[in-house]
GROMACS .gro file of C-alpha atoms in nm:
model
  405
    1LEU     CA    1  -0.079   0.055   8.344
    2ARG     CA    2  -0.339   0.243   8.549
    3GLU     CA    3  -0.194   0.100   8.871
    4ARG     CA    4   0.164   0.182   8.768
    5ILE     CA    5   0.068   0.542   8.683
    6GLY     CA    6  -0.094   0.578   9.025
    7GLU     CA    7   0.218   0.449   9.199
    8VAL     CA    8   0.449   0.676   9.002
    9LYS     CA    9   0.231   0.984   9.062
   10ALA     CA   10   0.217   0.906   9.435
   11ALA     CA   11   0.597   0.910   9.437
   12GLY     CA   12   0.599   1.263   9.293
   13TYR     CA   13   0.660   1.193   8.922
   14LYS     CA   14   0.465   1.346   8.634
   15THR     CA   15   0.297   1.124   8.376
   16ASP     CA   16   0.167   1.180   8.027
   17ARG     CA   17  -0.010   0.980   7.759
   18LEU     CA   18   0.060   1.006   7.388
   19LEU     CA   19  -0.115   0.841   7.095
   20VAL     CA   20   0.143   0.662   6.882
   21ASP     CA   21   0.144   0.439   6.577
   22LEU     CA   22   0.397   0.174   6.677
   23VAL     CA   23   0.407   0.006   6.337
   24GLU     CA   24   0.479   0.333   6.158
   25ASP     CA   25   0.726   0.446   6.423
   26PHE     CA   26   0.912   0.116   6.386
   27ARG     CA   27   0.910   0.151   6.009
   28GLN     CA   28   1.064   0.498   6.033
   29VAL     CA   29   1.340   0.372   6.262
   30VAL     CA   30   1.418   0.088   6.020
   31GLU     CA   31   1.418   0.327   5.724
   32GLU     CA   32   1.660   0.560   5.899
   33TYR     CA   33   1.890   0.296   6.044
   34ARG     CA   34   1.874   0.037   5.761
   35PRO     CA   35   1.999  -0.256   5.969
   36ASP     CA   36   2.146  -0.570   5.813
   37LEU     CA   37   1.944  -0.785   6.054
   38ILE     CA   38   1.635  -0.752   6.273
   39ALA     CA   39   1.641  -0.984   6.576
   40LEU     CA   40   1.369  -1.042   6.833
   41SER     CA   41   1.298  -1.272   7.123
   42SER     CA   42   0.942  -1.394   7.159
   43THR     CA   43   0.718  -1.614   7.369
   44SER     CA   44   0.437  -1.810   7.209
   45TYR     CA   45   0.192  -1.560   7.360
   46ASP     CA   46   0.328  -1.260   7.168
   47PHE     CA   47   0.476  -1.432   6.861
   48ASN     CA   48   0.191  -1.352   6.621
   49SER     CA   49   0.158  -0.990   6.730
   50ALA     CA   50   0.536  -0.939   6.719
   51THR     CA   51   0.573  -1.081   6.370
   52SER     CA   52   0.274  -0.888   6.232
   53PHE     CA   53   0.432  -0.576   6.378
   54ILE     CA   54   0.763  -0.643   6.198
   55LEU     CA   55   0.633  -0.783   5.867
   56PRO     CA   56   0.552  -0.451   5.688
   57ALA     CA   57   0.902  -0.312   5.746
   58LYS     CA   58   1.064  -0.643   5.651
   59GLN     CA   59   0.871  -0.659   5.325
   60GLU     CA   60   0.942  -0.296   5.234
   61PHE     CA   61   1.315  -0.298   5.308
   62GLY     CA   62   1.404  -0.664   5.250
   63ILE     CA   63   1.583  -0.708   5.584
   64PRO     CA   64   1.619  -1.064   5.720
   65VAL     CA   65   1.449  -1.131   6.054
   66LEU     CA   66   1.574  -1.370   6.323
   67VAL     CA   67   1.358  -1.492   6.610
   68GLY     CA   68   1.474  -1.660   6.928
   69GLY     CA   69   1.327  -1.710   7.271
   70PRO     CA   70   1.085  -1.966   7.415
   71HIS     CA   71   0.857  -2.003   7.111
   72ALA     CA   72   1.141  -2.054   6.867
   73MET     CA   73   1.308  -2.306   7.096
   74VAL     CA   74   1.007  -2.535   7.139
   75ALA     CA   75   0.823  -2.475   6.809
   76PRO     CA   76   1.087  -2.399   6.544
   77GLU     CA   77   0.880  -2.559   6.267
   78ARG     CA   78   0.591  -2.323   6.336
   79ALA     CA   79   0.817  -2.022   6.374
   80ILE     CA   80   1.008  -2.068   6.048
   81LYS     CA   81   0.684  -2.094   5.848
   82ASN     CA   82   0.582  -1.743   5.947
   83PRO     CA   83   0.629  -1.502   5.651
   84ALA     CA   84   0.804  -1.249   5.876
   85ILE     CA   85   1.074  -1.495   5.983
   86ASP     CA   86   1.390  -1.594   5.792
   87ILE     CA   87   1.605  -1.738   6.071
   88VAL     CA   88   1.512  -1.930   6.386
   89CYS     CA   89   1.740  -1.974   6.687
   90PHE     CA   90   1.625  -2.282   6.878
   91GLY     CA   91   1.900  -2.291   7.139
   92GLU     CA   92   2.069  -2.041   7.364
   93GLY     CA   93   2.122  -1.732   7.155
   94GLU     CA   94   2.441  -1.564   7.269
   95GLU     CA   95   2.692  -1.762   7.061
   96PRO     CA   96   2.492  -1.825   6.741
   97LEU     CA   97   2.377  -1.461   6.717
   98LEU     CA   98   2.734  -1.333   6.753
   99GLU     CA   99   2.861  -1.584   6.497
  100LEU     CA  100   2.584  -1.483   6.257
  101ILE     CA  101   2.671  -1.112   6.286
  102GLN     CA  102   3.041  -1.178   6.240
  103LYS     CA  103   2.989  -1.392   5.930
  104MET     CA  104   2.746  -1.144   5.779
  105ASN     CA  105   3.001  -0.866   5.825
  106LEU     CA  106   3.267  -1.078   5.657
  107GLY     CA  107   3.035  -1.176   5.372
  108GLU     CA  108   3.067  -1.546   5.457
  109SER     CA  109   2.803  -1.816   5.427
  110VAL     CA  110   2.585  -1.838   5.736
  111THR     CA  111   2.366  -2.140   5.668
  112ASP     CA  112   2.585  -2.383   5.866
  113ILE     CA  113   2.568  -2.204   6.203
  114ARG     CA  114   2.461  -2.447   6.475
  115SER     CA  115   2.140  -2.370   6.666
  116LEU     CA  116   2.007  -2.174   6.369
  117TRP     CA  117   1.761  -2.267   6.095
  118PHE     CA  118   1.756  -2.065   5.774
  119LYS     CA  119   1.475  -2.022   5.524
  120ASP     CA  120   1.584  -1.977   5.162
  121PRO     CA  121   1.405  -1.662   5.039
  122THR     CA  122   1.390  -1.794   4.681
  123ASN     CA  123   1.212  -2.124   4.743
  124SER     CA  124   1.130  -2.137   5.119
  125ASN     CA  125   1.350  -2.444   5.169
  126VAL     CA  126   1.479  -2.463   5.527
  127TYR     CA  127   1.840  -2.536   5.623
  128LYS     CA  128   1.826  -2.711   5.961
  129ASN     CA  129   2.140  -2.722   6.172
  130TYR     CA  130   2.197  -2.913   6.493
  131LYS     CA  131   2.163  -2.739   6.826
  132ARG     CA  132   2.499  -2.646   6.968
  133LYS     CA  133   2.601  -2.737   7.322
  134GLY     CA  134   2.454  -2.506   7.585
  135ILE     CA  135   2.641  -2.237   7.774
  136GLU     CA  136   2.858  -2.414   8.030
  137ASN     CA  137   2.992  -2.112   8.216
  138LEU     CA  138   2.761  -1.818   8.283
  139ASP     CA  139   3.063  -1.624   8.410
  140SER     CA  140   3.190  -1.606   8.052
  141LEU     CA  141   2.896  -1.388   7.944
  142PRO     CA  142   2.935  -1.009   7.946
  143LEU     CA  143   2.737  -0.788   8.181
  144PRO     CA  144   2.393  -0.665   8.073
  145ASP     CA  145   2.414  -0.318   7.918
  146TRP     CA  146   2.150  -0.049   7.978
  147GLU     CA  147   2.345   0.232   7.806
  148MET     CA  148   2.098   0.271   7.520
  149PHE     CA  149   1.792   0.287   7.748
  150ASP     CA  150   1.667   0.595   7.929
  151LYS     CA  151   1.577   0.610   8.299
  152ARG     CA  152   1.223   0.481   8.239
  153HIS     CA  153   1.378   0.136   8.200
  154ILE     CA  154   1.560   0.166   8.532
  155GLU     CA  155   1.334   0.369   8.762
  156ARG     CA  156   1.036   0.146   8.832
  157PRO     CA  157   0.779   0.103   9.112
  158TRP     CA  158   0.846  -0.168   9.367
  159MET     CA  159   0.640  -0.217   9.682
  160GLY     CA  160   0.516   0.141   9.701
  161ARG     CA  161   0.836   0.319   9.601
  162VAL     CA  162   1.012   0.407   9.279
  163ARG     CA  163   1.339   0.214   9.281
  164LYS     CA  164   1.634   0.185   9.047
  165GLN     CA  165   1.586  -0.174   8.942
  166GLY     CA  166   1.819  -0.406   8.761
  167TYR     CA  167   1.785  -0.761   8.638
  168VAL     CA  168   2.065  -1.013   8.661
  169GLU     CA  169   2.069  -1.381   8.569
  170ILE     CA  170   2.228  -1.593   8.841
  171SER     CA  171   2.125  -1.930   8.700
  172ARG     CA  172   1.974  -2.072   8.385
  173GLY     CA  173   1.724  -2.350   8.339
  174CYS     CA  174   1.519  -2.554   8.585
  175PRO     CA  175   1.563  -2.910   8.715
  176PHE     CA  176   1.189  -2.978   8.727
  177LYS     CA  177   0.945  -3.092   8.458
  178CYS     CA  178   0.604  -2.945   8.536
  179SER     CA  179   0.350  -3.034   8.268
  180TYR     CA  180   0.235  -2.675   8.205
  181CYS     CA  181   0.593  -2.553   8.143
  182ILE     CA  182   0.824  -2.582   7.841
  183GLN     CA  183   1.116  -2.706   8.052
  184PRO     CA  184   1.052  -3.076   7.973
  185THR     CA  185   1.087  -2.998   7.602
  186LEU     CA  186   1.396  -2.784   7.657
  187HIS     CA  187   1.556  -3.076   7.844
  188ASP     CA  188   1.506  -3.302   7.543
  189ILE     CA  189   1.607  -3.088   7.243
  190PRO     CA  190   1.872  -3.302   7.069
  191SER     CA  191   2.218  -3.153   7.026
  192GLU     CA  192   2.477  -3.241   6.763
  193GLY     CA  193   2.552  -3.610   6.785
  194GLY     CA  194   2.202  -3.697   6.907
  195GLY     CA  195   2.244  -3.630   7.280
  196THR     CA  196   2.041  -3.388   7.489
  197ASN     CA  197   2.327  -3.223   7.675
  198ASN     CA  198   2.139  -2.908   7.764
  199ASN     CA  199   2.289  -2.825   8.106
  200ASN     CA  200   1.933  -2.784   8.222
  201TYR     CA  201   2.025  -2.604   8.545
  202ILE     CA  202   2.350  -2.413   8.586
  203PHE     CA  203   2.463  -2.146   8.830
  204HIS     CA  204   2.739  -1.893   8.820
  205LYS     CA  205   3.040  -2.077   8.955
  206ASP     CA  206   3.058  -1.912   9.295
  207ALA     CA  207   2.935  -1.631   9.518
  208GLU     CA  208   3.224  -1.410   9.411
  209ALA     CA  209   3.108  -1.421   9.048
  210ILE     CA  210   2.746  -1.334   9.133
  211VAL     CA  211   2.832  -1.048   9.367
  212THR     CA  212   3.101  -0.909   9.137
  213ARG     CA  213   2.852  -0.885   8.850
  214ILE     CA  214   2.584  -0.722   9.062
  215LYS     CA  215   2.832  -0.476   9.217
  216ALA     CA  216   2.952  -0.371   8.872
  217LEU     CA  217   2.592  -0.299   8.773
  218GLN     CA  218   2.519  -0.124   9.102
  219ASP     CA  219   2.824   0.101   9.064
  220LYS     CA  220   2.741   0.186   8.703
  221TYR     CA  221   2.366   0.244   8.724
  222GLY     CA  222   2.299   0.306   9.092
  223PHE     CA  223   2.064   0.011   9.137
  224ASP     CA  224   1.907  -0.024   9.480
  225HIS     CA  225   1.686  -0.321   9.393
  226MET     CA  226   1.762  -0.631   9.186
  227GLN     CA  227   1.539  -0.889   9.027
  228LEU     CA  228   1.746  -1.206   9.053
  229ILE     CA  229   1.657  -1.418   8.752
  230ASP     CA  230   1.657  -1.769   8.893
  231GLU     CA  231   1.387  -2.035   8.877
  232ASN     CA  232   1.468  -2.155   9.228
  233MET     CA  233   1.749  -1.973   9.409
  234PRO     CA  234   1.727  -2.174   9.735
  235THR     CA  235   1.822  -2.495   9.552
  236MET     CA  236   2.170  -2.379   9.651
  237SER     CA  237   2.300  -2.572   9.948
  238TYR     CA  238   2.272  -2.401  10.286
  239GLU     CA  239   2.650  -2.359  10.294
  240ASP     CA  240   2.670  -2.203   9.947
  241LEU     CA  241   2.378  -1.971  10.019
  242GLN     CA  242   2.546  -1.855  10.342
  243ILE     CA  243   2.871  -1.786  10.156
  244LEU     CA  244   2.673  -1.583   9.902
  245ALA     CA  245   2.501  -1.390  10.183
  246ASP     CA  246   2.830  -1.308  10.355
  247LYS     CA  247   2.978  -1.181  10.030
  248TRP     CA  248   2.657  -0.997   9.937
  249ASN     CA  249   2.639  -0.810  10.268
  250GLN     CA  250   3.009  -0.729  10.260
  251GLU     CA  251   3.012  -0.587   9.905
  252LEU     CA  252   2.657  -0.472   9.826
  253ASN     CA  253   2.461  -0.385  10.140
  254LYS     CA  254   2.632  -0.062  10.240
  255PRO     CA  255   2.469   0.146  10.518
  256ASP     CA  256   2.433   0.443  10.284
  257HIS     CA  257   2.318   0.238   9.984
  258PRO     CA  258   2.147  -0.092  10.077
  259ILE     CA  259   2.016  -0.313   9.801
  260SER     CA  260   1.705  -0.532   9.816
  261PHE     CA  261   1.607  -0.810   9.579
  262PHE     CA  262   1.329  -1.036   9.455
  263THR     CA  263   1.372  -1.402   9.362
  264MET     CA  264   1.175  -1.727   9.324
  265SER     CA  265   1.168  -2.057   9.511
  266ARG     CA  266   0.979  -2.376   9.576
  267PRO     CA  267   0.849  -2.435   9.930
  268GLU     CA  268   1.041  -2.760   9.985
  269TYR     CA  269   1.366  -2.561   9.996
  270ILE     CA  270   1.226  -2.321  10.257
  271ALA     CA  271   1.043  -2.567  10.487
  272LYS     CA  272   1.113  -2.911  10.627
  273ARG     CA  273   0.895  -3.148  10.823
  274TRP     CA  274   0.868  -3.118  11.198
  275PRO     CA  275   1.008  -3.416  11.392
  276SER     CA  276   0.744  -3.679  11.468
  277THR     CA  277   0.569  -3.688  11.804
  278THR     CA  278   0.329  -3.932  11.965
  279GLU     CA  279   0.045  -3.694  11.878
  280ASP     CA  280   0.160  -3.649  11.519
  281SER     CA  281   0.329  -3.957  11.377
  282LYS     CA  282   0.311  -3.823  11.021
  283ARG     CA  283   0.574  -3.551  11.080
  284ALA     CA  284   0.357  -3.258  10.983
  285TRP     CA  285   0.462  -2.957  10.777
  286ILE     CA  286   0.276  -2.716  11.007
  287ARG     CA  287   0.276  -2.733  11.386
  288GLY     CA  288   0.115  -2.471  11.604
  289GLY     CA  289   0.057  -2.259  11.296
  290LYS     CA  290   0.428  -2.249  11.213
  291GLY     CA  291   0.654  -2.413  10.957
  292ASN     CA  292   0.991  -2.567  11.036
  293SER     CA  293   1.256  -2.365  10.853
  294THR     CA  294   1.552  -2.507  10.664
  295GLY     CA  295   1.731  -2.186  10.759
  296LYS     CA  296   1.740  -2.057  10.403
  297ALA     CA  297   1.463  -1.799  10.451
  298GLU     CA  298   1.663  -1.646  10.734
  299ILE     CA  299   1.967  -1.620  10.507
  300LEU     CA  300   1.760  -1.453  10.233
  301ALA     CA  301   1.621  -1.207  10.489
  302SER     CA  302   1.972  -1.120  10.609
  303MET     CA  303   2.063  -1.027  10.251
  304GLY     CA  304   1.770  -0.787  10.213
  305CYS     CA  305   1.532  -1.011  10.019
  306SER     CA  306   1.203  -0.823  10.001
  307ALA     CA  307   0.985  -1.078   9.818
  308VAL     CA  308   0.984  -1.440   9.703
  309ALA     CA  309   0.747  -1.582   9.443
  310MET     CA  310   0.639  -1.946   9.450
  311GLY     CA  311   0.426  -2.150   9.215
  312ALA     CA  312   0.113  -2.272   9.392
  313GLU     CA  313  -0.074  -2.352   9.066
  314SER     CA  314  -0.340  -2.577   9.222
  315GLY     CA  315  -0.465  -2.636   9.575
  316ASN     CA  316  -0.545  -3.000   9.507
  317GLU     CA  317  -0.261  -3.234   9.604
  318TRP     CA  318  -0.368  -3.521   9.378
  319PHE     CA  319  -0.407  -3.291   9.078
  320ARG     CA  320  -0.068  -3.128   9.133
  321SER     CA  321   0.101  -3.467   9.140
  322GLN     CA  322  -0.089  -3.662   8.876
  323VAL     CA  323  -0.169  -3.396   8.614
  324LEU     CA  324   0.074  -3.110   8.672
  325ASN     CA  325   0.376  -3.330   8.754
  326ARG     CA  326   0.441  -3.098   9.047
  327PRO     CA  327   0.418  -3.317   9.356
  328MET     CA  328   0.381  -3.106   9.671
  329GLU     CA  329   0.228  -3.254   9.982
  330GLN     CA  330  -0.059  -3.071  10.145
  331GLY     CA  331   0.074  -2.823  10.399
  332ILE     CA  332   0.417  -2.765  10.246
  333LEU     CA  333   0.316  -2.444  10.067
  334GLU     CA  334   0.155  -2.312  10.385
  335ALA     CA  335   0.473  -2.392  10.578
  336GLY     CA  336   0.706  -2.228  10.325
  337SER     CA  337   0.486  -1.918  10.304
  338GLU     CA  338   0.459  -1.883  10.683
  339ILE     CA  339   0.836  -1.906  10.723
  340LEU     CA  340   0.901  -1.640  10.461
  341MET     CA  341   0.639  -1.401  10.600
  342ARG     CA  342   0.770  -1.460  10.953
  343ASN     CA  343   1.104  -1.331  10.824
  344ASP     CA  344   0.941  -1.017  10.677
  345ILE     CA  345   0.972  -1.147  10.322
  346HIS     CA  346   0.664  -1.080  10.112
  347VAL     CA  347   0.513  -1.389   9.951
  348SER     CA  348   0.370  -1.392   9.600
  349LEU     CA  349   0.189  -1.705   9.483
  350TYR     CA  350   0.124  -1.795   9.120
  351ASN     CA  351  -0.198  -1.990   9.052
  352ILE     CA  352  -0.349  -2.138   8.736
  353ILE     CA  353  -0.705  -2.254   8.672
  354GLY     CA  354  -0.868  -2.408   8.366
  355PHE     CA  355  -0.652  -2.720   8.333
  356PRO     CA  356  -0.779  -3.022   8.141
  357PHE     CA  357  -0.981  -3.245   8.376
  358GLU     CA  358  -0.983  -2.986   8.655
  359THR     CA  359  -1.316  -2.984   8.834
  360ARG     CA  360  -1.503  -2.704   9.005
  361GLU     CA  361  -1.419  -2.861   9.339
  362MET     CA  362  -1.048  -2.859   9.253
  363MET     CA  363  -1.067  -2.490   9.165
  364PHE     CA  364  -1.220  -2.423   9.505
  365ASP     CA  365  -0.930  -2.616   9.661
  366THR     CA  366  -0.704  -2.350   9.507
  367ILE     CA  367  -0.922  -2.068   9.642
  368GLU     CA  368  -0.929  -2.224   9.989
  369GLN     CA  369  -0.551  -2.268   9.984
  370LEU     CA  370  -0.513  -1.895   9.919
  371TRP     CA  371  -0.752  -1.818  10.206
  372ARG     CA  372  -0.542  -2.034  10.440
  373ILE     CA  373  -0.208  -1.883  10.339
  374LYS     CA  374  -0.316  -1.520  10.290
  375PRO     CA  375  -0.012  -1.429  10.078
  376ASP     CA  376   0.092  -1.067  10.038
  377ARG     CA  377   0.005  -1.091   9.670
  378PHE     CA  378  -0.108  -1.356   9.425
  379SER     CA  379  -0.209  -1.404   9.065
  380VAL     CA  380  -0.469  -1.638   8.917
  381ARG     CA  381  -0.433  -1.706   8.546
  382HIS     CA  382  -0.629  -1.919   8.305
  383LEU     CA  383  -0.416  -2.194   8.155
  384THR     CA  384  -0.274  -2.129   7.812
  385PRO     CA  385  -0.148  -2.465   7.677
  386TYR     CA  386   0.164  -2.330   7.509
  387PRO     CA  387   0.348  -2.524   7.239
  388GLY     CA  388   0.616  -2.745   7.389
  389THR     CA  389   0.431  -2.814   7.713
  390PRO     CA  390   0.316  -3.167   7.801
  391ILE     CA  391  -0.025  -3.029   7.903
  392ARG     CA  392  -0.073  -2.908   7.545
  393THR     CA  393  -0.017  -3.262   7.416
  394VAL     CA  394  -0.288  -3.381   7.655
  395ALA     CA  395  -0.522  -3.101   7.545
  396GLU     CA  396  -0.472  -3.187   7.177
  397MET     CA  397  -0.509  -3.561   7.238
  398HIS     CA  398  -0.845  -3.514   7.406
  399LYS     CA  399  -0.952  -3.251   7.150
  400PHE     CA  400  -0.980  -2.967   7.401
  401ILE     CA  401  -0.794  -2.743   7.153
  402ASP     CA  402  -0.717  -2.737   6.784
  403PRO     CA  403  -0.359  -2.852   6.706
  404PHE     CA  404  -0.302  -2.523   6.519
  405TYR     CA  405  -0.413  -2.308   6.812
   0.00000   0.00000   0.00000
C-alpha cells in the first residue's frame, strides 16, 4: 500500500487514510439491504478471514452464505464444515449461481442444483450434487460489469503511470499439472456420470470474439490498459496469434487511444532451440547471449504488450522436473526472458522457495538464475502447500505439516 500511495501521489492524485471497522460496516450494509443470499469467492489463503468476517452478520440476520472459488473447488468438505457456510460451489460458478437465484426467487427447492452442496441448517446434513459440465463456450458469458464500482477500481498504477485498467478473461484453465498448483485436482473433479470432462483449457472461439469483448469494455469505460486473464496466452498457434494481433491493432490500437496489456506465458512458447552446429551439438537455448525466438514475442510486442509474467519457481532443473512436475531445461527461461526484453516487453518472474526436500544449494540456484536473467521485476514467495495441490499431499505424507493446516 505504501508503494501504491507513492505512485498515485507522484501522478498528481491526493490520498487519504481513514480508520474503519470493516466487520461493522459490512453488518450495516447487510442490515440495510437485507439480501436473500450472500455469495463470496475465496482462495484457501483468505478463506478463514473471509468467513470470520461474514459470520457475525450471517448469525444476526439468518442469511444463507454461498462460497465458490479455488478453495471451495478443491476442498469442499472443509468449506462446508465452516459455520459461516451453507452452500458450496465446487465447479464453475456462472450457471449454478444463476440457477440458485432463479429458484430462490420462485420459491422452488434448490438442493438438487448440480455443482452445489447444501448444508441443512437444522441438522448439518449435507446434500451433495454432482459437478455439472464445465463452460464450453466462453463467448456465451456476458461482459464484466463495473457499473457499481467507482473509479478507484478502474484507475490504477501501472509501470509508473495511473492507467484505466480492465480485466478480461480470454481463456480458462491450464493444460499443465505443476505440483504446487491446484490444476491437477481441478482436472480430476468427477462430473455427473463419473467422468472428468472439465474442459481444462478453453479459449474464446476466435480473435473476433476476444477483440469484440475488449472493444466493448474500452468504449464503455475508457480502458487504456488490459490485464488479459490467461495462464499461457502464447499457447495459441503462431497463425492464430497473428490473426488476433491483426484484429487487435485494427480495432483497439487507435493512434489517439492506444491500449497496452499484460499477460502470462511459459518460456517454451517464446523460445526455441538454436540449430545445432559442430561447436554446439546439443542445440543450445542461448547462443551469443541471445535466444532463438518462435516469433510470438514479436507479435505480442506489435500489439502493445507491456509485460509478460512467467513462472520460474526454482533455478534447479532436476528439482523443477522431479518435484515440481514443471520440466524446463536449463537455459530456456533465460532464452525466453532475453527475447521478451529484446522486444521491449518487461519480464516478471515468479519464484517460490521452501519446498519439501529443497536444499540450501537449490535455493541458491534460484538466486543465481535471477542474477543471470536480471528480469525487470520478480517475486520470491515461501511455499504455501494449499489444499488440492500434489505438493501438499507430499508435505502431509512426510509430516512436514499437520493435515488440518
